[in-house]
Short mmCIF file of C-alpha atoms in Angstrom, two decimals:
data_model
loop_
_atom_site.label_atom_id
_atom_site.label_comp_id
_atom_site.label_asym_id
_atom_site.label_seq_id
_atom_site.Cartn_x
_atom_site.Cartn_y
_atom_site.Cartn_z
CA MET A 8 9.76 -32.43 35.84
CA THR A 9 9.30 -35.18 32.90
CA GLY A 10 12.58 -34.42 31.33
CA ILE A 11 12.61 -35.43 27.58
CA VAL A 12 9.51 -36.13 25.69
CA ILE A 13 8.84 -36.62 21.86
CA SER A 14 5.92 -34.63 20.42
CA ASP A 15 3.90 -34.77 17.22
CA THR A 16 2.37 -31.48 15.72
CA GLY A 17 -0.93 -31.36 17.67
CA PRO A 18 0.58 -30.67 21.01
CA LEU A 19 2.56 -27.97 20.00
CA ILE A 20 -0.21 -26.28 18.30
CA SER A 21 -2.16 -26.64 21.55
CA LEU A 22 0.74 -24.71 23.19
CA GLU A 23 0.57 -22.07 20.58
CA LYS A 24 -3.04 -21.50 21.28
CA MET A 25 -2.51 -21.00 25.27
CA LYS A 26 -1.03 -17.70 26.72
CA ASP A 27 2.59 -18.51 27.40
CA GLY A 28 2.01 -22.24 26.36
CA PHE A 29 5.56 -22.87 26.08
CA GLY A 30 6.31 -21.42 29.25
CA PHE A 31 3.98 -23.57 30.84
CA ILE A 32 5.20 -26.84 29.27
CA ARG A 33 8.75 -25.78 30.56
CA LYS A 34 7.30 -26.46 34.21
CA LEU A 35 7.01 -30.11 32.93
CA CYS A 36 9.86 -31.24 30.80
CA SER A 37 13.38 -29.76 29.76
CA LYS A 38 13.33 -30.90 26.17
CA ILE A 39 10.80 -31.64 23.41
CA ILE A 40 12.24 -33.84 20.77
CA VAL A 41 10.37 -33.61 17.09
CA PRO A 42 11.35 -34.91 13.87
CA PRO A 43 11.92 -32.43 10.99
CA SER A 44 8.35 -33.29 9.41
CA VAL A 45 6.56 -32.14 12.86
CA LEU A 46 8.62 -29.05 12.75
CA GLU A 47 7.91 -28.49 9.03
CA GLU A 48 4.38 -28.87 9.60
CA LEU A 49 4.33 -26.35 12.29
CA TYR A 50 5.84 -23.39 10.64
CA ARG A 51 5.01 -23.91 7.19
CA ASN A 52 1.48 -21.82 7.49
CA SER A 53 2.64 -19.18 9.08
CA PHE A 54 6.42 -18.58 9.00
CA PRO A 55 9.04 -18.86 6.19
CA THR A 56 11.41 -20.76 8.00
CA ALA A 57 11.76 -23.18 10.98
CA GLU A 58 14.58 -20.90 12.25
CA GLU A 59 11.71 -18.02 12.49
CA TYR A 60 9.19 -20.28 14.04
CA LEU A 61 11.85 -21.42 16.84
CA GLN A 62 12.89 -17.68 17.32
CA ALA A 63 9.13 -16.37 17.38
CA PHE A 64 8.26 -18.72 20.26
CA SER A 65 11.69 -18.56 21.83
CA VAL A 66 12.05 -22.31 22.14
CA HIS A 67 15.52 -22.93 20.78
CA ASP A 68 16.63 -24.51 23.85
CA LEU A 69 13.40 -26.51 24.29
CA ILE A 70 12.89 -28.09 20.89
CA GLU A 71 15.43 -30.33 19.45
CA ILE A 72 15.17 -31.72 15.95
CA GLN A 73 15.79 -35.30 15.48
CA THR A 74 15.18 -37.81 12.59
CA PRO A 75 14.41 -41.11 13.49
CA SER A 76 16.76 -44.17 12.36
CA VAL A 77 14.00 -46.21 11.03
CA ILE A 78 10.20 -45.99 10.34
CA PRO A 79 8.97 -49.59 11.40
CA GLU A 80 6.86 -51.38 8.90
CA VAL A 81 3.74 -51.13 11.11
CA LEU A 82 3.91 -47.36 10.79
CA ASN A 83 4.74 -47.13 7.12
CA SER A 84 1.89 -49.40 6.11
CA ASN A 85 -0.67 -47.51 8.09
CA LEU A 86 -2.34 -45.23 5.42
CA ARG A 87 -4.34 -43.17 8.24
CA LEU A 88 -1.30 -41.82 9.51
CA HIS A 89 0.50 -38.68 8.28
CA GLN A 90 4.17 -38.61 7.77
CA PRO A 91 4.93 -36.28 10.91
CA GLU A 92 2.78 -38.66 13.03
CA LYS A 93 4.67 -41.74 11.53
CA ASP A 94 8.12 -40.03 12.44
CA ALA A 95 6.92 -38.80 15.91
CA LEU A 96 5.90 -42.45 16.76
CA ALA A 97 9.21 -44.02 15.52
CA LEU A 98 11.10 -41.52 17.41
CA ALA A 99 9.21 -42.19 20.66
CA LEU A 100 9.66 -45.87 19.87
CA GLU A 101 13.48 -45.82 19.26
CA LEU A 102 14.07 -43.41 22.25
CA GLN A 103 11.66 -45.07 24.40
CA LYS A 104 10.24 -41.73 25.46
CA THR A 105 6.66 -40.39 26.44
CA LEU A 106 4.82 -39.18 23.26
CA ARG A 107 2.96 -35.91 22.98
CA ILE A 108 0.06 -36.60 20.66
CA GLU A 109 -3.57 -35.49 20.38
CA GLU A 110 -4.92 -37.13 17.19
CA GLU A 111 -7.10 -40.22 17.66
CA ILE A 112 -5.74 -42.46 14.96
CA GLY A 113 -2.03 -41.75 16.40
CA ARG A 114 -3.20 -42.04 19.95
CA SER A 115 -4.53 -45.43 19.23
CA MET A 116 -1.46 -46.58 17.30
CA ALA A 117 0.85 -45.37 20.17
CA LEU A 118 -1.04 -47.40 22.72
CA ALA A 119 -1.04 -50.39 20.54
CA LEU A 120 2.71 -50.08 20.32
CA GLY A 121 2.93 -49.95 24.04
CA LEU A 122 3.97 -46.15 24.24
CA GLU A 123 3.17 -43.84 27.13
CA ILE A 124 1.14 -40.70 25.70
CA SER A 125 -0.36 -37.47 26.70
CA GLY A 126 -1.72 -34.51 25.05
CA ILE A 127 -1.62 -30.93 26.67
CA ALA A 128 -5.05 -31.12 28.39
CA GLY A 129 -3.35 -34.03 30.20
CA GLN A 130 -0.28 -31.93 31.11
CA VAL A 131 -2.62 -29.34 32.42
CA LEU A 132 -4.15 -31.68 34.63
CA LYS A 133 -0.76 -33.06 35.87
CA ALA A 134 0.68 -29.62 36.39
CA ASN A 135 -2.49 -29.02 38.57
CA LYS A 136 -2.19 -32.15 40.36
CA LYS A 137 1.47 -31.36 41.13
CA ASN A 138 0.52 -27.87 42.36
CA LEU A 139 2.82 -26.36 39.74
CA ILE A 140 -0.50 -24.32 38.85
CA ASP A 141 -3.55 -23.78 40.61
CA LYS A 142 -7.26 -24.67 39.84
CA GLU A 143 -7.96 -21.02 38.39
CA GLU A 144 -4.86 -21.16 35.98
CA ALA A 145 -5.75 -24.91 34.87
CA GLY A 146 -9.35 -23.68 33.97
CA GLN A 147 -7.88 -20.76 32.22
CA LYS A 148 -5.64 -23.12 30.20
CA PHE A 149 -8.82 -25.54 29.48
CA LYS A 150 -10.58 -22.33 28.22
CA GLU A 151 -7.87 -21.23 25.99
CA LEU A 152 -7.56 -24.79 24.39
CA PHE A 153 -11.33 -24.42 24.13
CA ASN A 154 -11.30 -21.33 22.39
CA GLY A 155 -8.52 -22.26 20.26
CA ARG A 156 -10.51 -25.11 19.09
CA ARG A 157 -8.06 -27.83 20.72
CA LEU A 158 -11.04 -29.04 22.89
CA ASN A 159 -14.62 -30.03 22.18
CA ARG A 160 -17.39 -28.78 24.53
CA ARG A 161 -17.92 -32.28 26.01
CA PHE A 162 -14.33 -32.70 27.05
CA TYR A 163 -13.71 -29.23 28.04
CA GLU A 164 -16.67 -29.58 30.42
CA ILE A 165 -14.98 -32.87 32.02
CA LEU A 166 -11.93 -31.46 32.35
CA VAL A 167 -13.22 -28.28 34.12
CA GLU A 168 -14.91 -30.73 36.43
CA LYS A 169 -11.92 -32.71 37.27
CA ILE A 170 -10.07 -29.58 38.60
CA LYS A 171 -13.06 -28.47 40.89
#
């Protein structure tokens, strides 16, 4: 188990698209820290409050809300990053934790800052490699991500080949 990770919005949306996605991620981490802006982005389209979102997915014990102490200037000056990405990147830097992020611009920035990153597809591969899920379940999770428009066809096909 990885322990504690930081997450941007995208990976959490990916977990929502998977059958028991949050149950799956619990096999790999015990706590997901998100800034308030990420939680707001998650709930605002489907739930009236953050509390209702956390309750709907039964993740009170999994998701912890934390505000970064400071947003480094290198993040603030990047006009291509959205505020939730800036906040998640800042938290990952501050806490020196792995960042779950899927958007290309944010991933590039995270790598430039020396952060360890992964998306949910990477976590499915990791879970399969550690024998936490079998090849069939991994393939199903990739299919759910593809059907939920979280993976493009080319990447989906590459991932399916990797687990064969």
